[in-house]
CSV table of C-alpha atoms in Angstrom, one decimal:
chain,number,residue,atom,x,y,z
Z,28,MET,CA,97.0,113.4,72.4
Z,29,ASP,CA,96.0,111.3,69.5
Z,30,GLU,CA,98.6,110.1,66.9
Z,31,LYS,CA,97.0,112.1,64.1
Z,32,THR,CA,97.3,115.4,65.9
Z,33,LEU,CA,101.0,114.7,66.6
Z,34,GLN,CA,101.7,113.7,63.0
Z,35,ARG,CA,100.1,116.9,61.7
Z,36,ASN,CA,102.1,118.9,64.2
Z,37,LEU,CA,105.4,117.3,63.1
Z,38,ILE,CA,104.7,118.1,59.5
Z,39,GLN,CA,103.6,121.7,59.8
Z,40,ARG,CA,105.1,123.2,62.9
Z,41,VAL,CA,107.8,125.8,63.4
Z,42,ASN,CA,110.3,124.6,65.9
Z,43,ILE,CA,113.9,125.8,66.4
Z,44,GLY,CA,115.0,122.3,67.1
Z,45,ASP,CA,113.8,121.3,63.6
Z,46,ALA,CA,116.3,123.7,62.1
Z,47,LEU,CA,119.1,121.4,63.3
Z,48,THR,CA,117.3,118.3,62.2
Z,49,ARG,CA,116.7,119.6,58.7
Z,50,THR,CA,120.2,120.8,58.2
Z,51,THR,CA,121.5,117.4,59.3
Z,52,TRP,CA,119.3,115.7,56.7
Z,53,ARG,CA,120.7,118.0,54.1
Z,54,THR,CA,124.4,118.1,55.0
Z,55,PRO,CA,125.0,115.3,57.4
Z,56,ALA,CA,128.8,115.1,57.0
Z,57,GLU,CA,129.5,118.9,57.1
Z,58,GLU,CA,131.2,120.4,60.2
Z,59,ALA,CA,128.6,122.0,62.5
Z,60,VAL,CA,130.5,123.1,65.6
Z,61,VAL,CA,134.2,123.4,66.5
Z,62,ASP,CA,134.8,123.6,70.3
Z,63,GLY,CA,138.5,123.5,71.1
Z,64,ASP,CA,139.8,120.1,69.9
Z,65,ARG,CA,136.3,118.8,69.3
Z,66,ARG,CA,134.9,119.0,65.8
Z,67,LEU,CA,131.3,117.8,65.4
Z,68,THR,CA,129.6,117.1,62.2
Z,69,TYR,CA,125.9,117.9,61.9
Z,70,THR,CA,125.2,114.1,62.3
Z,71,GLN,CA,127.2,114.0,65.5
Z,72,LEU,CA,125.7,117.2,67.0
Z,73,ASN,CA,122.2,116.2,66.1
Z,74,ALA,CA,122.6,112.7,67.6
Z,75,GLU,CA,124.0,114.0,70.9
Z,76,THR,CA,121.2,116.6,71.0
Z,77,ASN,CA,118.6,113.9,70.5
Z,78,ARG,CA,120.1,111.7,73.2
Z,79,LEU,CA,119.9,114.6,75.6
Z,80,GLY,CA,116.3,115.2,74.6
Z,81,HIS,CA,115.4,111.6,75.5
Z,82,THR,CA,117.3,111.9,78.8
Z,83,LEU,CA,115.3,114.9,79.7
Z,84,LEU,CA,112.0,113.3,78.7
Z,85,GLU,CA,112.9,110.3,81.0
Z,86,ARG,CA,113.4,112.8,83.8
Z,87,GLY,CA,109.9,114.1,83.3
Z,88,ILE,CA,110.9,117.3,81.5
Z,89,GLY,CA,108.6,118.3,78.6
Z,90,ARG,CA,106.5,120.9,76.9
Z,91,GLY,CA,106.3,124.2,78.8
Z,92,ASP,CA,108.9,123.3,81.5
Z,93,PRO,CA,111.5,126.0,82.1
Z,94,VAL,CA,115.1,124.7,82.4
Z,95,VAL,CA,118.1,126.8,83.4
Z,96,LEU,CA,121.0,126.8,81.0
Z,97,MET,CA,124.2,128.0,82.5
Z,98,ALA,CA,127.4,127.4,80.5
Z,99,GLY,CA,130.0,129.2,78.5
Z,100,ASN,CA,130.4,129.0,74.8
Z,101,CYS,CA,130.7,125.3,74.4
Z,102,ALA,CA,129.1,122.6,72.3
Z,103,GLU,CA,127.0,121.5,75.3
Z,104,PHE,CA,125.2,124.9,75.3
Z,105,LEU,CA,124.0,124.4,71.8
Z,106,GLN,CA,123.2,120.8,72.4
Z,107,ALA,CA,121.1,121.7,75.4
Z,108,TYR,CA,119.3,124.6,73.7
Z,109,PHE,CA,118.2,122.5,70.7
Z,110,ALA,CA,117.3,119.5,72.8
Z,111,LEU,CA,115.0,121.6,75.0
Z,112,ALA,CA,113.5,123.1,71.8
Z,113,LYS,CA,112.8,119.7,70.3
Z,114,ILE,CA,110.9,118.5,73.4
Z,115,GLY,CA,109.0,121.7,73.9
Z,116,ALA,CA,110.8,122.7,77.1
Z,117,ILE,CA,112.0,126.3,77.6
Z,118,ALA,CA,115.6,127.3,77.8
Z,119,VAL,CA,116.5,129.9,80.5
Z,120,PRO,CA,120.0,131.1,79.6
Z,121,ILE,CA,121.8,132.7,82.6
Z,122,ASN,CA,124.2,135.6,82.4
Z,123,LEU,CA,127.6,134.2,83.6
Z,124,LEU,CA,128.5,137.5,85.2
Z,125,TRP,CA,125.6,137.4,87.6
Z,126,GLY,CA,126.0,136.5,91.2
Z,127,THR,CA,123.8,134.4,93.5
Z,128,GLY,CA,121.4,137.3,93.9
Z,129,GLU,CA,120.5,137.7,90.2
Z,130,VAL,CA,120.6,134.0,89.6
Z,131,GLY,CA,118.4,133.4,92.6
Z,132,TYR,CA,115.9,136.0,91.4
Z,133,VAL,CA,115.6,134.3,88.0
Z,134,ILE,CA,115.1,130.9,89.6
Z,135,ASP,CA,112.4,132.2,91.9
Z,136,HIS,CA,110.8,134.2,89.0
Z,137,CYS,CA,110.5,131.4,86.4
Z,138,LYS,CA,110.4,128.3,88.7
Z,139,PRO,CA,112.6,126.0,86.5
Z,140,ARG,CA,112.3,122.3,86.8
Z,141,LEU,CA,116.0,121.6,86.2
Z,142,ALA,CA,119.4,123.2,85.6
Z,143,LEU,CA,121.8,122.2,82.8
Z,144,VAL,CA,125.1,123.7,83.9
Z,145,GLU,CA,128.9,123.5,83.6
Z,146,PRO,CA,130.3,122.2,86.9
Z,147,MET,CA,131.9,125.5,87.8
Z,148,PHE,CA,128.5,127.2,87.9
Z,149,ALA,CA,126.7,124.5,89.9
Z,150,PRO,CA,127.0,126.3,93.3
Z,151,LEU,CA,125.0,129.3,91.8
Z,152,VAL,CA,122.0,127.1,91.3
Z,153,ASN,CA,122.1,125.5,94.8
Z,154,GLY,CA,118.9,123.8,95.7
Z,155,LEU,CA,117.8,123.1,92.1
Z,156,GLU,CA,118.1,119.7,90.5
Z,157,THR,CA,121.1,119.8,88.1
Z,158,MET,CA,122.7,118.0,85.3
Z,159,THR,CA,126.3,119.0,84.7
Z,160,THR,CA,128.5,118.8,81.6
Z,161,PRO,CA,129.3,116.5,80.0
Z,162,PHE,CA,125.6,115.7,80.1
Z,163,GLU,CA,124.3,112.2,80.8
Z,164,LEU,CA,123.0,111.0,77.4
Z,165,GLY,CA,120.5,108.3,76.6
Z,166,ALA,CA,121.2,105.6,74.1
Z,167,ARG,CA,118.5,106.6,71.6
Z,168,ASP,CA,119.6,109.1,68.9
Z,169,ALA,CA,116.2,109.1,67.0
Z,170,GLU,CA,114.3,112.3,66.9
Z,171,PRO,CA,112.3,112.9,70.1
Z,172,GLU,CA,109.0,113.6,68.3
Z,173,CYS,CA,107.0,115.8,70.7
Z,174,TYR,CA,104.0,118.0,70.1
Z,175,VAL,CA,105.1,121.7,70.1
Z,176,GLU,CA,103.2,124.7,68.8
Z,177,ASP,CA,104.7,127.6,66.8
Z,178,ARG,CA,104.0,130.2,69.5
Z,179,ASP,CA,105.2,128.0,72.4
Z,180,PRO,CA,108.1,129.6,74.3
Z,181,VAL,CA,111.5,128.5,73.2
Z,182,ALA,CA,113.3,130.7,75.7
Z,183,TYR,CA,113.0,133.1,78.6
Z,184,MET,CA,115.7,135.6,77.8
Z,185,TYR,CA,116.4,137.6,80.9
Z,186,THR,CA,117.6,141.2,80.3
Z,187,SER,CA,120.8,142.3,82.0
Z,188,GLY,CA,118.9,144.1,84.7
Z,189,THR,CA,120.8,147.4,84.3
Z,190,THR,CA,117.8,149.5,85.2
Z,191,SER,CA,115.9,147.2,87.6
Z,192,THR,CA,115.4,143.6,88.3
Z,193,PRO,CA,115.9,141.4,85.1
Z,194,LYS,CA,112.9,141.1,82.9
Z,195,GLY,CA,112.1,137.7,81.4
Z,196,VAL,CA,111.5,138.2,77.6
Z,197,VAL,CA,109.3,135.3,76.4
Z,198,THR,CA,110.6,134.3,72.9
Z,199,SER,CA,108.6,131.9,70.8
Z,200,HIS,CA,109.8,129.3,68.4
Z,201,LEU,CA,108.2,131.3,65.6
Z,202,ALA,CA,109.9,134.5,66.5
Z,203,GLN,CA,113.3,133.0,66.8
Z,204,TYR,CA,112.9,130.9,63.6
Z,205,ILE,CA,111.8,134.0,61.6
Z,206,ASP,CA,114.7,136.0,63.0
Z,207,ALA,CA,117.2,133.4,61.8
Z,208,LEU,CA,115.7,133.4,58.3
Z,209,THR,CA,115.8,137.2,58.4
Z,210,VAL,CA,119.4,137.3,59.4
Z,211,ALA,CA,120.3,134.8,56.8
Z,212,SER,CA,118.6,136.8,54.1
Z,213,ALA,CA,119.9,140.2,55.3
Z,214,TRP,CA,123.5,139.0,55.7
Z,215,ARG,CA,123.3,137.1,52.4
Z,216,THR,CA,125.0,134.2,54.1
Z,217,GLY,CA,125.4,130.8,52.5
Z,218,GLY,CA,126.0,127.4,53.9
Z,219,THR,CA,129.7,127.7,53.6
Z,220,TRP,CA,130.4,130.4,56.1
Z,221,ARG,CA,132.5,129.8,59.2
Z,222,TYR,CA,131.5,131.9,62.2
Z,223,ALA,CA,133.9,132.7,65.0
Z,224,LEU,CA,131.6,133.2,68.0
Z,225,PHE,CA,133.2,134.8,71.1
Z,226,MET,CA,130.2,136.9,72.2
Z,227,PRO,CA,128.4,134.9,75.0
Z,228,LEU,CA,125.7,132.5,73.9
Z,229,PHE,CA,123.5,133.5,76.8
Z,230,HIS,CA,123.1,136.8,75.0
Z,231,THR,CA,120.3,137.1,72.3
Z,232,ALA,CA,122.6,138.3,69.5
Z,233,ALA,CA,125.1,135.5,69.8
Z,234,LEU,CA,122.4,132.8,70.2
Z,235,ALA,CA,120.6,134.2,67.2
Z,236,LEU,CA,123.8,134.1,65.1
Z,237,ALA,CA,124.5,130.5,66.1
Z,238,THR,CA,120.9,129.5,65.2
Z,239,THR,CA,121.2,131.2,61.8
Z,240,ALA,CA,124.5,129.5,61.2
Z,241,LEU,CA,123.1,126.0,62.0
Z,242,LEU,CA,119.9,126.7,60.1
Z,243,THR,CA,121.9,127.5,56.9
Z,244,GLY,CA,124.5,124.7,57.3
Z,245,SER,CA,127.4,126.8,58.3
Z,246,THR,CA,130.1,126.1,60.9
Z,247,VAL,CA,130.2,127.7,64.3
Z,248,LEU,CA,133.6,128.0,65.9
Z,249,LEU,CA,133.2,128.6,69.6
Z,250,MET,CA,135.5,130.8,71.7
Z,251,ARG,CA,135.3,131.4,75.4
Z,252,GLY,CA,135.7,135.2,75.2
Z,253,PHE,CA,137.4,138.0,73.3
Z,254,ASP,CA,141.2,137.6,73.0
Z,255,PRO,CA,142.5,139.6,70.1
Z,256,VAL,CA,145.6,137.5,69.4
Z,257,ALA,CA,143.6,134.2,69.7
Z,258,LEU,CA,140.9,135.6,67.4
Z,259,LEU,CA,143.4,136.7,64.7
Z,260,GLU,CA,145.1,133.3,64.9
Z,261,THR,CA,141.7,131.6,64.6
Z,262,ILE,CA,140.7,133.7,61.6
Z,263,GLU,CA,143.9,132.7,59.8
Z,264,ARG,CA,144.0,129.1,60.8
Z,265,ASP,CA,140.4,128.2,60.5
Z,266,ARG,CA,139.6,130.4,57.5
Z,267,ILE,CA,136.8,132.3,59.4
Z,268,SER,CA,134.2,134.1,57.2
Z,269,TYR,CA,132.4,136.2,59.9
Z,270,PHE,CA,132.6,137.4,63.4
Z,271,LEU,CA,130.6,139.9,65.5
Z,272,GLY,CA,132.2,142.3,67.9
Z,273,LEU,CA,131.8,145.7,69.6
Z,274,PRO,CA,133.5,148.7,67.9
Z,275,ILE,CA,136.1,148.9,70.6
Z,276,MET,CA,137.0,145.2,70.0
Z,277,LEU,CA,137.5,146.0,66.3
Z,278,ARG,CA,139.8,148.9,67.3
Z,279,THR,CA,141.7,146.6,69.7
Z,280,LEU,CA,142.2,144.1,66.9
Z,281,MET,CA,143.6,146.7,64.5
Z,282,GLU,CA,146.0,148.0,67.2
Z,283,THR,CA,147.2,144.5,68.1
Z,284,PRO,CA,151.0,144.3,67.5
Z,285,GLY,CA,151.6,142.4,64.2
Z,286,PHE,CA,148.0,142.8,63.0
Z,287,GLU,CA,149.2,143.4,59.5
Z,288,ARG,CA,151.0,140.0,59.3
Z,289,TYR,CA,147.8,137.9,59.8
Z,290,ASP,CA,146.1,136.5,56.8
Z,291,LEU,CA,142.5,137.7,57.0
Z,292,SER,CA,141.6,137.0,53.4
Z,293,SER,CA,138.9,134.5,54.3
Z,294,LEU,CA,136.7,137.2,55.9
Z,295,GLU,CA,133.5,137.8,54.1
Z,296,MET,CA,132.0,140.2,56.6
Z,297,VAL,CA,132.6,141.7,60.0
Z,298,GLY,CA,129.6,142.6,62.1
Z,299,TYR,CA,129.5,145.2,64.9
Z,300,ALA,CA,126.8,146.2,67.3
Z,301,MET,CA,125.8,147.8,70.6
Z,302,ALA,CA,127.8,151.0,70.3
Z,303,PRO,CA,128.5,153.7,67.8
Z,304,MET,CA,131.4,153.3,65.4
Z,305,PRO,CA,133.4,156.6,64.9
Z,306,ASP,CA,133.7,157.5,61.3
Z,307,GLU,CA,137.5,157.3,61.4
Z,308,ASP,CA,137.4,153.8,62.9
Z,309,LEU,CA,134.9,152.7,60.4
Z,310,ARG,CA,137.0,153.7,57.4
Z,311,ARG,CA,140.1,152.1,59.1
Z,312,ALA,CA,138.2,148.9,59.7
Z,313,ILE,CA,137.0,148.5,56.1
Z,314,ASP,CA,140.6,148.9,54.9
Z,315,ALA,CA,142.2,146.8,57.6
Z,316,PHE,CA,139.9,143.8,57.4
Z,317,GLY,CA,139.5,143.9,53.7
Z,318,CYS,CA,135.9,142.8,53.7
Z,319,ASP,CA,132.3,144.1,54.2
Z,320,LEU,CA,131.2,145.6,57.4
Z,321,ALA,CA,127.6,145.6,58.7
Z,322,LEU,CA,125.8,146.7,61.8
Z,323,GLY,CA,122.8,144.9,63.1
Z,324,PHE,CA,120.4,147.0,65.2
Z,325,GLY,CA,117.8,145.5,67.5
Z,326,GLN,CA,116.9,144.3,71.0
Z,327,THR,CA,116.1,141.2,72.9
Z,328,GLU,CA,112.4,141.7,72.6
Z,329,MET,CA,112.7,141.5,68.8
Z,330,ALA,CA,114.7,138.2,68.8
Z,331,PRO,CA,116.7,140.6,68.1
Z,332,LEU,CA,117.3,142.0,64.6
Z,333,THR,CA,115.2,145.0,63.4
Z,334,THR,CA,117.3,147.0,61.0
Z,335,LEU,CA,120.5,146.5,59.0
Z,336,PHE,CA,123.2,149.0,58.3
Z,337,ALA,CA,124.4,147.2,55.1
Z,338,PRO,CA,127.9,147.2,53.7
Z,339,GLU,CA,126.9,149.4,50.7
Z,340,ASP,CA,125.6,152.1,53.0
Z,341,GLN,CA,128.5,152.2,55.5
Z,342,LEU,CA,130.4,155.2,54.0
Z,343,ARG,CA,127.2,156.9,52.6
Z,344,TYR,CA,125.4,157.2,55.9
Z,345,PRO,CA,127.9,156.7,58.7
Z,346,GLY,CA,126.4,156.8,62.1
Z,347,SER,CA,123.0,155.4,61.1
Z,348,VAL,CA,121.4,152.1,61.9
Z,349,GLY,CA,120.5,151.3,58.4
Z,350,ARG,CA,117.3,150.3,56.6
Z,351,GLN,CA,114.2,148.3,57.3
Z,352,ILE,CA,114.5,144.5,56.7
Z,353,PRO,CA,112.1,141.8,55.6
Z,354,ASN,CA,109.7,140.6,58.4
Z,355,VAL,CA,110.1,143.8,60.5
Z,356,GLN,CA,107.9,146.8,60.0
Z,357,THR,CA,109.6,149.9,61.6
Z,358,ALA,CA,108.0,153.3,62.2
Z,359,VAL,CA,108.5,156.4,64.3
Z,360,MET,CA,105.7,157.5,66.6
Z,361,ASP,CA,105.0,160.6,68.7
Z,362,ALA,CA,103.6,160.8,72.2
Z,363,ASP,CA,100.1,161.0,70.9
Z,364,ALA,CA,100.4,157.7,68.9
Z,365,ASN,CA,100.8,159.5,65.5
Z,366,LEU,CA,103.1,157.9,63.0
Z,367,LEU,CA,105.6,160.5,61.9
Z,368,PRO,CA,107.0,161.3,58.5
Z,369,SER,CA,110.7,161.4,57.6
Z,370,GLY,CA,112.7,164.0,59.3
Z,371,GLN,CA,110.6,164.0,62.5
Z,372,THR,CA,111.9,162.5,65.7
Z,373,GLY,CA,109.9,160.1,67.9
Z,374,GLU,CA,109.9,156.7,69.5
Z,375,ILE,CA,110.9,153.8,67.2
Z,376,VAL,CA,108.1,151.2,67.1
Z,377,TYR,CA,107.8,147.8,65.4
Z,378,ARG,CA,105.4,145.2,64.1
Z,379,SER,CA,106.8,141.8,63.4
Z,380,PRO,CA,106.3,138.1,64.1
Z,381,GLN,CA,109.7,138.3,65.6
Z,382,THR,CA,108.3,140.3,68.5
Z,383,MET,CA,108.4,138.7,71.9
Z,384,SER,CA,105.2,137.1,73.4
Z,385,GLY,CA,105.5,139.4,76.4
Z,386,TYR,CA,107.4,139.8,79.7
Z,387,LEU,CA,107.1,136.8,82.0
Z,388,HIS,CA,104.7,137.4,84.9
Z,389,ASP,CA,104.5,141.1,84.0
Z,390,GLU,CA,101.2,142.0,82.4
Z,391,GLN,CA,101.5,145.7,83.1
Z,392,GLY,CA,105.0,145.8,81.6
Z,393,THR,CA,103.8,143.9,78.5
Z,394,ASP,CA,100.8,146.3,78.1
Z,395,ASP,CA,103.1,149.3,78.4
Z,396,VAL,CA,105.2,148.2,75.4
Z,397,PHE,CA,102.4,146.7,73.3
Z,398,ARG,CA,100.1,149.8,73.4
Z,399,GLN,CA,98.5,151.3,70.3
Z,400,GLY,CA,99.1,148.2,68.2
Z,401,TRP,CA,102.9,148.6,68.0
Z,402,PHE,CA,105.8,147.3,70.1
Z,403,HIS,CA,107.4,150.4,71.7
Z,404,SER,CA,111.2,150.0,71.7
Z,405,GLY,CA,112.1,152.8,74.1
Z,406,ASP,CA,114.5,154.0,71.4
Z,407,VAL,CA,114.3,157.5,69.9
Z,408,GLY,CA,115.1,158.2,66.2
Z,409,HIS,CA,114.0,159.4,62.8
Z,410,PHE,CA,113.9,158.3,59.2
Z,411,ASP,CA,115.5,160.5,56.6
Z,412,GLU,CA,114.2,161.1,53.1
Z,413,ASN,CA,116.3,158.0,51.8
Z,414,GLY,CA,114.6,155.6,54.2
Z,415,ILE,CA,117.6,155.5,56.5
Z,416,LEU,CA,116.9,155.1,60.2
Z,417,TRP,CA,118.9,157.3,62.6
Z,418,PHE,CA,119.0,156.2,66.2
Z,419,GLU,CA,119.3,159.2,68.5
Z,420,ASP,CA,119.2,157.8,72.0
Z,421,ARG,CA,117.3,155.6,74.4
Z,422,LEU,CA,114.4,157.5,75.9
Z,423,LYS,CA,115.9,157.0,79.4
Z,424,ASP,CA,119.3,158.3,78.2
Z,425,LEU,CA,118.1,161.6,76.9
Z,426,VAL,CA,119.6,164.4,79.0
Z,427,LYS,CA,117.0,167.0,79.9
Z,428,THR,CA,119.0,170.2,80.4
Z,429,GLY,CA,117.6,173.8,80.5
Z,430,GLY,CA,114.4,172.8,78.8
Z,431,GLU,CA,116.1,171.0,75.9
Z,432,ASN,CA,116.5,167.3,75.2
Z,433,VAL,CA,120.1,166.4,74.4
Z,434,ALA,CA,120.8,163.0,72.9
Z,435,SER,CA,123.7,161.4,74.7
Z,436,LEU,CA,124.6,159.4,71.6
Z,437,GLU,CA,125.0,162.5,69.5
Z,438,VAL,CA,127.5,164.0,72.0
Z,439,GLU,CA,129.4,160.8,72.2
Z,440,ARG,CA,129.8,160.6,68.5
Z,441,ALA,CA,130.9,164.2,68.3
Z,442,LEU,CA,133.6,163.5,71.0
Z,443,TYR,CA,134.9,160.3,69.3
Z,444,ASP,CA,135.1,162.2,65.9
Z,445,SER,CA,136.7,165.3,67.3
Z,446,GLU,CA,139.1,164.1,70.0
Z,447,PRO,CA,141.3,161.1,69.0
Z,448,ARG,CA,142.8,160.9,72.5
Z,449,ILE,CA,139.5,159.5,73.8
Z,450,LEU,CA,139.5,155.7,74.1
Z,451,GLU,CA,135.9,155.4,75.4
Z,452,CYS,CA,133.3,157.9,76.4
Z,453,VAL,CA,129.7,158.0,77.5
Z,454,VAL,CA,127.4,161.0,78.1
Z,455,ILE,CA,125.0,161.0,81.0
Z,456,GLY,CA,122.8,163.6,82.7
Z,457,LEU,CA,123.5,164.4,86.4
Z,458,PRO,CA,121.2,166.4,88.7
Z,459,ASP,CA,121.8,170.1,88.7
Z,460,PRO,CA,119.9,172.8,90.6
Z,461,ARG,CA,120.1,175.3,87.7
Z,462,TRP,CA,119.8,173.1,84.5
Z,463,GLY,CA,117.7,170.2,85.9
Z,464,GLU,CA,120.4,167.9,84.5
Z,465,VAL,CA,123.9,168.8,83.4
Z,466,VAL,CA,125.4,167.1,80.3
Z,467,THR,CA,128.3,165.1,81.7
Z,468,ALA,CA,131.0,163.2,79.7
Z,469,VAL,CA,132.6,160.2,81.4
Z,470,VAL,CA,135.9,159.6,79.6
Z,471,THR,CA,138.7,157.0,79.4
Z,472,THR,CA,141.8,158.3,77.8
Z,473,ARG,CA,144.0,156.3,75.4
Z,474,PRO,CA,147.1,154.8,77.0
Z,475,GLY,CA,150.0,157.3,77.0
Z,476,GLU,CA,147.7,160.3,76.3
Z,477,THR,CA,146.6,163.1,78.6
Z,478,LEU,CA,143.4,165.1,78.5
Z,479,THR,CA,141.9,167.9,80.5
Z,480,GLU,CA,138.3,168.8,81.1
Z,481,ASP,CA,138.7,171.8,78.9
Z,482,ASP,CA,140.1,169.7,76.0
Z,483,VAL,CA,137.0,167.5,76.0
Z,484,ILE,CA,134.5,170.4,76.3
Z,485,ASP,CA,136.3,172.4,73.6
Z,486,ALA,CA,136.3,169.4,71.3
Z,487,ALA,CA,132.5,169.1,71.6
Z,488,LYS,CA,132.0,172.8,71.1
Z,489,ARG,CA,133.8,172.7,67.8
Z,490,VAL,CA,131.1,170.5,66.3
Z,491,LEU,CA,128.0,170.9,68.5
Z,492,PRO,CA,125.8,173.7,69.6
Z,493,HIS,CA,127.1,174.9,73.0
Z,494,PHE,CA,124.1,173.8,74.9
Z,495,LYS,CA,124.8,170.2,73.9
Z,496,ALA,CA,128.4,170.3,74.9
Z,497,PRO,CA,129.4,168.7,78.2
Z,498,LYS,CA,129.5,171.1,81.1
Z,499,ARG,CA,131.3,168.6,83.2
Z,500,VAL,CA,133.9,165.9,82.4
Z,501,ILE,CA,134.7,162.9,84.6
Z,502,PHE,CA,137.8,160.8,83.9
Z,503,THR,CA,137.9,157.1,84.8
Z,504,ASP,CA,140.3,154.3,84.3
Z,505,GLU,CA,137.6,151.7,83.6
Z,506,MET,CA,134.0,151.7,82.6
Z,507,PRO,CA,131.4,149.4,84.2
Z,508,LYS,CA,130.2,147.0,81.5
Z,509,THR,CA,127.7,144.3,80.8
Z,510,SER,CA,128.8,140.8,79.9
Z,511,THR,CA,128.7,141.7,76.2
Z,512,GLY,CA,130.9,144.8,76.7
Z,513,LYS,CA,128.2,147.4,76.7
Z,514,ILE,CA,128.9,150.4,79.0
Z,515,GLN,CA,126.3,150.6,81.9
Z,516,LYS,CA,125.2,154.2,81.8
Z,517,ASN,CA,122.8,153.6,84.7
Z,518,VAL,CA,125.6,152.5,86.9
Z,519,LEU,CA,127.6,155.6,86.1
Z,520,ARG,CA,124.5,157.8,86.7
Z,521,GLN,CA,123.9,156.2,90.1
Z,522,GLN,CA,127.6,156.4,91.1
Z,523,TYR,CA,128.2,160.0,90.2
Z,524,ALA,CA,124.8,161.3,91.3
Z,525,ARG,CA,125.5,159.7,94.7
Z,526,GLU,CA,129.0,161.2,94.9
Z,527,GLN,CA,127.7,164.7,94.3
Z,528,ALA,CA,124.7,164.5,96.5
Z,529,PRO,CA,124.9,166.7,99.7
Z,530,ALA,CA,125.9,164.8,102.8
């Protein structure tokens, strides 16, 4: 490549790695990352990132080369992600709850050149050349100026594989960069925010938040997982502005002994995602945390943010997923590819530069979701007359019973709102010879409480048409969950369908 082409590229390109570079030029002495006792300024983080980038180049890693990234929430994860971006290589973050089977599948599927791992995870990438933390760093901390195009992949984000083998979502520099700008705009974040990040960085939501924080000059305080006492102490001690958690995590925090004694006055916003927030819990949380609450809705294929349930709408439209945001055009479509007006239910579809480039090595799967000029989300919902989007269910989670479609999410919300003794619940469809599928509630009871099947069914019937109420209730002590805490409905469906199958 001639020098002129590279120079033009460096001036004009969109590259996630450049987000760190530019923030470093703007705020070199500000704190970028806190990882335990380590506190790195932007200058320090960027220098270590550049040294790793040169080390990788010397090993022959460059543009278009997949590299496995397997580490917990640590400074090295971010250092590796941005170093790979700067040299045009492709990060392949690995779910830390996966075993050798899933990790082996990903390695076989994307054919990585190298693995960057914490030592404890090295056995899972056996047979692949590895570098372990702390990474071997070169002496040069100058920018590794490499040719990278806007639509080049920055990451292969493998889905959790809850319905089949994991899919490799190909995310471009442009998609991830625009998502970071979108989040910064929608959240109205400034460069002075301090993020407590305990959701795993291998997940798209946490990685996108970290990218947004470093793009805007904020500070990311990394935590290895969700510990309510440690989080409350961190908020107080480190004057945290923002954290993201699941609704059950917010509930756990509020029920932590001594919660009211912690100083949470630094909080600007609390984000929640991936599960419905019962109305009662929402009101409690707004009062308890003393700050704005917001829900971000989206999916890995959209890098991931698509709509925002903003603070000012929380109590006006509880249960919704909010409004359209800049850079993402959202619509509702029927089975005949007609865009539907407000009030009508269909599949939620998107157009946006944040959209994935496709599924890796899966042309048919990509064609299926890119049909009719829109990205098909697999989610079902409708807009109301105020432009608010109401998510009703995943297409695959609709329960088809007696000729009617029942949204599992609607039943779950009704149960949360009408039966306070429920800690967690999910609704699934199980095979039934009479109804096709029978609406089934899987319930975990709050500690110290007791519930019967009739209690749950009666609670649903008080607020729902009887055909939507569960006909069966299964009690369990623990729900199967993904690494981000999302309940795995497919696992429950498979488990209980197998148990009730004739011998």
